Coordinates of C-alpha atoms (C1' of nucleotides) in Angstrom, one line a residue:
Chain A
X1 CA -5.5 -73.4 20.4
X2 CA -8.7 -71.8 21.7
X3 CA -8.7 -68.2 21.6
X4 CA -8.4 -66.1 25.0
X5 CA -10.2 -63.8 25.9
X6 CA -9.5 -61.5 27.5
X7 CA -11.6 -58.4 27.7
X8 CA -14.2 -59.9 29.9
X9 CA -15.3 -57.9 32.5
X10 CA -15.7 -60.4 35.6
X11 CA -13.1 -58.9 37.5
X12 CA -14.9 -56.4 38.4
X13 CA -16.4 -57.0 41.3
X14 CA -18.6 -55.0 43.0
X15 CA -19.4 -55.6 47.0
X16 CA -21.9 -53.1 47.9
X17 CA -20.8 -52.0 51.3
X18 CA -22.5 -48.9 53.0
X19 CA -20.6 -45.8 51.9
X20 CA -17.4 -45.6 53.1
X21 CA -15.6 -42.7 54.6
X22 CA -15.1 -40.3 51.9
X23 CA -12.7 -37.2 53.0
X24 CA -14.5 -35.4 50.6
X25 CA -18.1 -34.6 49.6
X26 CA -18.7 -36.0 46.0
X27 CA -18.0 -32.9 44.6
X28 CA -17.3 -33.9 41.0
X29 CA -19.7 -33.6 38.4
X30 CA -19.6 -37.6 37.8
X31 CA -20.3 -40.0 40.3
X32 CA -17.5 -42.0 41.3
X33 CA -17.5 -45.8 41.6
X34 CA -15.6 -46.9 44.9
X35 CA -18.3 -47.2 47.6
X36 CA -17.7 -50.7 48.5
X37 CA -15.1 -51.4 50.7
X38 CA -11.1 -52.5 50.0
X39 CA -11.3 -55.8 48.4
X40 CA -8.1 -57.2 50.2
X41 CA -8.6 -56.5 53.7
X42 CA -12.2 -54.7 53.7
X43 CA -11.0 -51.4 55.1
X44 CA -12.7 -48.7 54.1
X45 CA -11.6 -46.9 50.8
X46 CA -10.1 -43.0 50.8
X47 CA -9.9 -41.3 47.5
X48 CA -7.1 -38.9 47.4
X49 CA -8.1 -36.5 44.3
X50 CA -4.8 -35.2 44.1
X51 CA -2.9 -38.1 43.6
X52 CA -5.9 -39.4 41.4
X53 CA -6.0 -42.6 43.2
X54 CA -8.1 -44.4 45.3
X55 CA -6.4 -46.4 48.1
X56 CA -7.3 -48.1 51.3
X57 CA -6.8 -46.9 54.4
X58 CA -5.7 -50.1 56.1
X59 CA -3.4 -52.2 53.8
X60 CA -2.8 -49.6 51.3
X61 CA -3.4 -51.1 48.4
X62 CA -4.1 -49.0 45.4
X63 CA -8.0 -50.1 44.1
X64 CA -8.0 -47.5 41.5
X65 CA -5.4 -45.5 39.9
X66 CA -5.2 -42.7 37.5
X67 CA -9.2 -41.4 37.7
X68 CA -9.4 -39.0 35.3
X69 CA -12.8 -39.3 35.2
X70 CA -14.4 -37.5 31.7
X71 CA -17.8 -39.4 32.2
X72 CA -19.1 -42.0 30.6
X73 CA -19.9 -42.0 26.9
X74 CA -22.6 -44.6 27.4
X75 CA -26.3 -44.6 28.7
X76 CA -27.6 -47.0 31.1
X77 CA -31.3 -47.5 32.1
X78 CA -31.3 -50.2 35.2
X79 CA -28.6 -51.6 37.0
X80 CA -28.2 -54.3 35.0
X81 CA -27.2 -52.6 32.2
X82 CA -25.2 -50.5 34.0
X83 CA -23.0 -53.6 35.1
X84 CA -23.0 -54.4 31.5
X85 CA -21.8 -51.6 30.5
X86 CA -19.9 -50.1 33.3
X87 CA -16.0 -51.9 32.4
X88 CA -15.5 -49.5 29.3
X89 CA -12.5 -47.3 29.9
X90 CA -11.8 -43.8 28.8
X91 CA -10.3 -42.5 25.5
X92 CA -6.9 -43.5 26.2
X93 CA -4.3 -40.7 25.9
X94 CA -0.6 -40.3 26.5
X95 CA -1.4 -37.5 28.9
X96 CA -2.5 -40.7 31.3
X97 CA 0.1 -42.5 33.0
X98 CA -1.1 -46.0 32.3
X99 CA -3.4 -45.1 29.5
X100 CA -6.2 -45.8 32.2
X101 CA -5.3 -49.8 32.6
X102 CA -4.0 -51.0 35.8
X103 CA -5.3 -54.3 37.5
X104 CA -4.4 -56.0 40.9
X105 CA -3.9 -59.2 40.8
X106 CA -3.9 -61.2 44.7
X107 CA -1.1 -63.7 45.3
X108 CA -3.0 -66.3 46.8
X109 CA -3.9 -69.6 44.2
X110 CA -7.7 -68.6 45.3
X111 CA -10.6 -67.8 43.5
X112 CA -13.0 -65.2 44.9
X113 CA -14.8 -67.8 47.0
X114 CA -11.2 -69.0 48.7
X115 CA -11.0 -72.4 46.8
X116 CA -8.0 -73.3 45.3
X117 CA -7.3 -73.1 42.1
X118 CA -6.7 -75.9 39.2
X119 CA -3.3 -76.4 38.6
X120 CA -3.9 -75.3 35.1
X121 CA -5.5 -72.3 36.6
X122 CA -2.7 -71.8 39.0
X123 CA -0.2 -71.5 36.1
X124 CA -2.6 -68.8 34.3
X125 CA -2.3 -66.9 37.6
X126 CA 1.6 -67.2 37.3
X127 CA 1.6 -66.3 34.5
X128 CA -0.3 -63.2 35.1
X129 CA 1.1 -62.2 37.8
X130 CA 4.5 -62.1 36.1
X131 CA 3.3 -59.3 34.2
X132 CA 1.6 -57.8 36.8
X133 CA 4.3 -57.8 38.9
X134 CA 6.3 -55.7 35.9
X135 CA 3.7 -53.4 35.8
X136 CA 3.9 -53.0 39.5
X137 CA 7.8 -52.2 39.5
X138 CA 7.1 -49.9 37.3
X139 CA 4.7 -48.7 39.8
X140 CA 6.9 -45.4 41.6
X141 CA 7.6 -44.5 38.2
X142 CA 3.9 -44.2 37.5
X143 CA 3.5 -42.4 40.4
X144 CA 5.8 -39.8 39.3
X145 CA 4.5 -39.9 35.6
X146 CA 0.8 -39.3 37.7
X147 CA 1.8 -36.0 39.5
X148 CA 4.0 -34.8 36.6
X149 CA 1.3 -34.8 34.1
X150 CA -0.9 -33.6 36.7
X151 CA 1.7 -30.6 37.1
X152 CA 1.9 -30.1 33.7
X153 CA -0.9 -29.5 32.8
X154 CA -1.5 -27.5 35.7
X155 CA 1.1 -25.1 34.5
X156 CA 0.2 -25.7 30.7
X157 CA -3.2 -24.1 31.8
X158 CA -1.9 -20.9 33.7
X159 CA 0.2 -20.4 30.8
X160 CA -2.3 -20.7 28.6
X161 CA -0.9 -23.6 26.4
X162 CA -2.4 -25.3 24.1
X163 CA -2.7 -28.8 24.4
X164 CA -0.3 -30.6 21.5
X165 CA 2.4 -28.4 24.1
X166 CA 1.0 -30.7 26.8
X167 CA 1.4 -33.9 24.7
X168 CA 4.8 -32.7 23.8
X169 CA 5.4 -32.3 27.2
X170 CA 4.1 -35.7 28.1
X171 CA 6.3 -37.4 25.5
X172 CA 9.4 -35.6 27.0
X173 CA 8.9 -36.7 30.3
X174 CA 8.1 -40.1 29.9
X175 CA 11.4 -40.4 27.6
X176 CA 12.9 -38.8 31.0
X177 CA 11.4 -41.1 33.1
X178 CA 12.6 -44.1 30.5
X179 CA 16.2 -42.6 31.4
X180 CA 16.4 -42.8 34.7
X181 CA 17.0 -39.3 35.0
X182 CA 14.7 -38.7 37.7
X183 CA 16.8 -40.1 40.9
X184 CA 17.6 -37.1 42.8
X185 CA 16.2 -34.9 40.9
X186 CA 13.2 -32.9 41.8
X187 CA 9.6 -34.5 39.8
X188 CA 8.4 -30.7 39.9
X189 CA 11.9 -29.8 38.2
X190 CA 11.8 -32.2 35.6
X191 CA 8.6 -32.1 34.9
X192 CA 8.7 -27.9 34.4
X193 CA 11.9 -28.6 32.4
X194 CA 9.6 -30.9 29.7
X195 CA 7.1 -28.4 29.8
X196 CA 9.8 -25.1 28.9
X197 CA 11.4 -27.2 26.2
X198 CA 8.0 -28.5 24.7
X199 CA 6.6 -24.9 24.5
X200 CA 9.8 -23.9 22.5
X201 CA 9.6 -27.1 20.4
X202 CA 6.1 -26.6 19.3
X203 CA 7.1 -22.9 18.6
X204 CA 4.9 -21.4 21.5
X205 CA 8.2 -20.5 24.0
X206 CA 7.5 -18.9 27.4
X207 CA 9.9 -17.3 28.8
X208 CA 11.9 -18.6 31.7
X209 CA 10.5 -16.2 34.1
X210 CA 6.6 -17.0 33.3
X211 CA 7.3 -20.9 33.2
X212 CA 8.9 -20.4 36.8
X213 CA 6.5 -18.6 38.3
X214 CA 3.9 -21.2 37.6
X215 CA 6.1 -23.6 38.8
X216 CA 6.8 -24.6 41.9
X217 CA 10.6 -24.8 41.7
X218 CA 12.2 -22.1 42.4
X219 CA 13.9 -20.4 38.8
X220 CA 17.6 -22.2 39.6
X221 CA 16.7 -25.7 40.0
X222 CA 14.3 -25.3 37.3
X223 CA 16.9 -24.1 35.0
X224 CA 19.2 -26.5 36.0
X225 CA 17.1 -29.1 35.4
X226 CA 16.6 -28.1 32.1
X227 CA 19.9 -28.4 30.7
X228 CA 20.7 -31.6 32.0
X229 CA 17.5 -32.8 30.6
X230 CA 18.1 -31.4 27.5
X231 CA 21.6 -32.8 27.7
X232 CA 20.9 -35.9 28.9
X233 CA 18.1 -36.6 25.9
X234 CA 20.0 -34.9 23.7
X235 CA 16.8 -32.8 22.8
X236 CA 17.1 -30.6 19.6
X237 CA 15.6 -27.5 20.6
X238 CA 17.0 -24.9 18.4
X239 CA 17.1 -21.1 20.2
X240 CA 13.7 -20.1 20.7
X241 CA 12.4 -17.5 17.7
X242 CA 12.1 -14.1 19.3
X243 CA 9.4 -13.4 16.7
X244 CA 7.5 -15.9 18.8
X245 CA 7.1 -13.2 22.0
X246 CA 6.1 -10.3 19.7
X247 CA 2.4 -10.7 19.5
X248 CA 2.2 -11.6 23.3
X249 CA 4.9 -8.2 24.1
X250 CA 3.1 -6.4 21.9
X251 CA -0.7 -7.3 22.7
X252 CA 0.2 -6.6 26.1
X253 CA 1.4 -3.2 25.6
X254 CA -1.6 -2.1 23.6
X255 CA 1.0 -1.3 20.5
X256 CA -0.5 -0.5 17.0
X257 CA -0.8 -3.8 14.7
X258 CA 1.5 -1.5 12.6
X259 CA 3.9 -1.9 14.9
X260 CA 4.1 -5.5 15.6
X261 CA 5.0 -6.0 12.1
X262 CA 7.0 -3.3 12.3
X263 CA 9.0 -5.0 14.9
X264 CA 9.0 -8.5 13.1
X265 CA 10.6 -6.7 10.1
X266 CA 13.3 -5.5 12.6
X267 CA 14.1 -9.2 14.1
X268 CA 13.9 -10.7 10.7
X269 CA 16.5 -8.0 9.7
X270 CA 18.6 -9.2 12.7
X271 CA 18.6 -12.2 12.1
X272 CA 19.7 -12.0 7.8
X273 CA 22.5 -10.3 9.9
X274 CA 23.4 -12.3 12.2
X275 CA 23.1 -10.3 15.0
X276 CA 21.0 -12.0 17.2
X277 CA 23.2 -15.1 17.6
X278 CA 24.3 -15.0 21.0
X279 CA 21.8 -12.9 22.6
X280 CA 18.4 -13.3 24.5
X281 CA 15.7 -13.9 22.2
X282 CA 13.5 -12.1 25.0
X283 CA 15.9 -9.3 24.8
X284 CA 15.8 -8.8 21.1
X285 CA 12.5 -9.3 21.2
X286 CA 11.7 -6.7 23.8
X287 CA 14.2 -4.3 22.2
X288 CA 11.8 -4.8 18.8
X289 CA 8.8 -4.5 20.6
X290 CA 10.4 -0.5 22.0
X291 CA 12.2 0.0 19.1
X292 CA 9.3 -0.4 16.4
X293 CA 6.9 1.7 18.4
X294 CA 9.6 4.6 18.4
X295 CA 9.4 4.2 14.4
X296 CA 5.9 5.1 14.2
X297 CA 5.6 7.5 16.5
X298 CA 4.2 5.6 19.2
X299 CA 4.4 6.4 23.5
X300 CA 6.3 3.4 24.8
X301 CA 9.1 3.3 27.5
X302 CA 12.0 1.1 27.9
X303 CA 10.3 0.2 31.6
X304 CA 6.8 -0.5 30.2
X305 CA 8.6 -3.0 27.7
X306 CA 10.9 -4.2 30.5
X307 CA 8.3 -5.1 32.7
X308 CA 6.0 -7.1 30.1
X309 CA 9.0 -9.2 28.5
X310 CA 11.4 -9.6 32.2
X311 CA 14.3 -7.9 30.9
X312 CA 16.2 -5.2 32.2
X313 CA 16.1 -1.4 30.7
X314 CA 19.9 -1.7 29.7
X315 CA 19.4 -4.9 27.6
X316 CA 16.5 -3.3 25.9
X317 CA 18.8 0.2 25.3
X318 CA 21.9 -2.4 23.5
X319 CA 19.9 -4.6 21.7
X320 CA 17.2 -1.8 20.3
X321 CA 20.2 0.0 18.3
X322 CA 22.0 -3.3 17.1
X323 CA 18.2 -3.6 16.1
X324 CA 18.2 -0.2 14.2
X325 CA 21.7 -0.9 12.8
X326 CA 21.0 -3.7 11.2
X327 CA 17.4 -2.9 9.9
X328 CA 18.8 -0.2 8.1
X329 CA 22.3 -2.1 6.8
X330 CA 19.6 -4.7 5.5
X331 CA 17.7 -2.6 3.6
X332 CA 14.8 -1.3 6.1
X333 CA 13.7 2.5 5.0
X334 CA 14.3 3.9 8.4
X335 CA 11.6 7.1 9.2
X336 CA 13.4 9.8 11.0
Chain B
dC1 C1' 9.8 15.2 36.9
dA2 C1' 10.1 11.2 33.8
dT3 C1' 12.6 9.1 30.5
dT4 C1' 16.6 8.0 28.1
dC5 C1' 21.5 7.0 27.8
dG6 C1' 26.1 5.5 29.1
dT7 C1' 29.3 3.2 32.4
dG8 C1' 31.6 0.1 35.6
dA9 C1' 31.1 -3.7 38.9
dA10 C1' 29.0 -8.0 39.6
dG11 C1' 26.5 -12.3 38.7
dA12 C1' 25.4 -16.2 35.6
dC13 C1' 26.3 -19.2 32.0
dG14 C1' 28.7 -22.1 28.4
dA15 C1' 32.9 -23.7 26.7
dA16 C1' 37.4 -25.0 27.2
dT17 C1' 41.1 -26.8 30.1
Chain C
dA1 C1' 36.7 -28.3 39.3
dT2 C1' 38.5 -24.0 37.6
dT3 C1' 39.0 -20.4 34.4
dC4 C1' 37.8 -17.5 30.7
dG5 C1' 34.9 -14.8 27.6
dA6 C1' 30.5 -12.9 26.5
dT7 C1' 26.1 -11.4 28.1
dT8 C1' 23.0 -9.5 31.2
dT9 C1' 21.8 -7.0 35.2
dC10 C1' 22.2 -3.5 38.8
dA11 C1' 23.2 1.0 40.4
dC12 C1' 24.3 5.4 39.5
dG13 C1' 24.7 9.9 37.3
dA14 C1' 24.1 12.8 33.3
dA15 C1' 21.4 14.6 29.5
dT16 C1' 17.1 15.4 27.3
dG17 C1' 12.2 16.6 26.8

DNA sequence: CATTCGTGAAGACGAAT
DNA sequence: ATTCGATTTCACGAATG
């Protein structure tokens, strides 16, 4: 049996068309590709950048998917080369719905001049386009996989999180995805949910209150969308650490470094405890964020600490003395 | 005057029925 | 689906500095 191959480059085919109706102004640093027109119908070709897909205005048909465009990592120096060269994808990544491979395959036994095909060619086409055809069922999925990811990592970046969170997140919602859990529920929802669970998961938690307010679900649906995802995929994520918030609470109250470990001393004692279990982890930590500047002589108020950590004066008032209770009952030299 | 502290009513949530 | 228990929040007033 001969061997296939199969990662030649001829399918690419490259019609050069006047310029086409581009909504937009090439406003990307890299130059994009589609210029020539749809190669079913020969409408003209609309990029929609949100989507990150290039359709055609006419039949609809979907030329070019999932354009995350990071630029070539190759040189060309005439157009030859450039042809060439031009079919190499980019770094594939989970954080891409279809890992940047998606091809459209025409029903028609023709070949690109309109003869028919061979019969052993026609069975090759079958053959392909049975797998295609999967691919293409899968297709509203990737749709929703294409503006998740693209929500997540809007909302990674306003929340400053790093980018294994985003991967995490990416795994989560694909296994969503896999689970059919998405029919009537909200994309947004889900895909803040993945995002919430794979920030406490890595051990970087936001609170609920921060990843809402970079969402664009409103706080309920978002939380309810949690649980059941969590439920649903049976996601271990253990109560987030309130140690976690200290150096964010405390960095943004301008407290002394003394303090912050001052603070982590007073969850730690909490927690040999037991007290925490049961409670906010914002709250506690809020409460050891007021309660350790208190110990060292510092100017904080309950409202300052409130307003930095999204938890009410009260909470911060029963958790801080639990906090002192059980610092001392575990040992903790307590400063008048 | 600002901050802290305590209280009861009310809402939200998870667990159990 | 409802009920129950614990937690948190809100609103208020009192005490403290």
């Amino acid at each position: 049996m001969t061997e296939t191959r199969i990662w030649t480059s001829d399918e690419t085919e490259r019609k050069e068309t006047t310029a086409t109706a581009r909504t937009e102004p090439t406003d990307h640093e890299h130059e994009r590709e589609h210029e020539h027109g749809c190669p079913e119908c020969g409408g003209s070709l609309v990029a929609d950048e949100e989507h990150g897909e290039t359709a055609c205005q006419d039949c609809g048909l979907i030329v070019e998917e999932n354009e995350v465009d990071r630029g070539p990592e190759w040189r060309a120096f005439d157009a030859a080369e450039r042809d060439e060269k031009a079919r190499v994808g980019s770094p594939t990544t989970k954080m891409m719905h279809d890992k940047g491979l998606s091809t459209t395959i025409d029903w028609q036994d023709k070949d690109a001049y309109g003869n028919s095909l061979s019969s052993r060619q026609r069975e090759k086409m079958q053959r392909l386009r049975t797998w295609n055809r999967r691919f293409q069922t899968q297709n509203h999925q990737e749709r929703n996989l294409r503006q998740a990811l693209g929500e997540i990592d809007r909302m990674a970046s306003a929340l400053g999180l790093p980018e294994n969170v985003r991967e995490t997140a990416s795994v989560i919602y694909r296994r969503a995805l896999e689970d059919d859990l998405l029919p009537g529920r909200s994309i947004e929802g889900i895909a803040t949910s993945s995002l919430y669970a794979a920030a406490r998961q890595v051990g970087v938690p936001r609170t609920i209150d921060e990843v809402a307010r970079v969402s664009r679900v409103d706080e309920d649906e978002f939380k309810r969308a949690y649980r059941y995802v969590v439920r649903e995929l049976n996601l271990e994520v253990a109560p987030a650490d309130p140690v976690s918030y200290v150096t964010r609470f405390a960095s943004e109250l301008d407290v002394s470094g003394e303090a912050e470990r001052l603070a982590r001393e007073l969850l730690q004692a909490a927690k040999n405890k037991g007290v925490h279990s049961g409670r906010n982890p914002v709250g506690l930590a809020a409460a050891a964020v007021y309660a350790a500047p208190l110990l060292t002589n510092e100017e904080v108020t309950q409202k300052q600490v409130g307003e930095v950590a999204d938890i009410s004066e009260v909470t911060i008032r029963n958790r801080y003395k639990e906090l002192l209770d059980a610092y001392e009952a575990d040992g903790g030299a307590v400063p008048a």
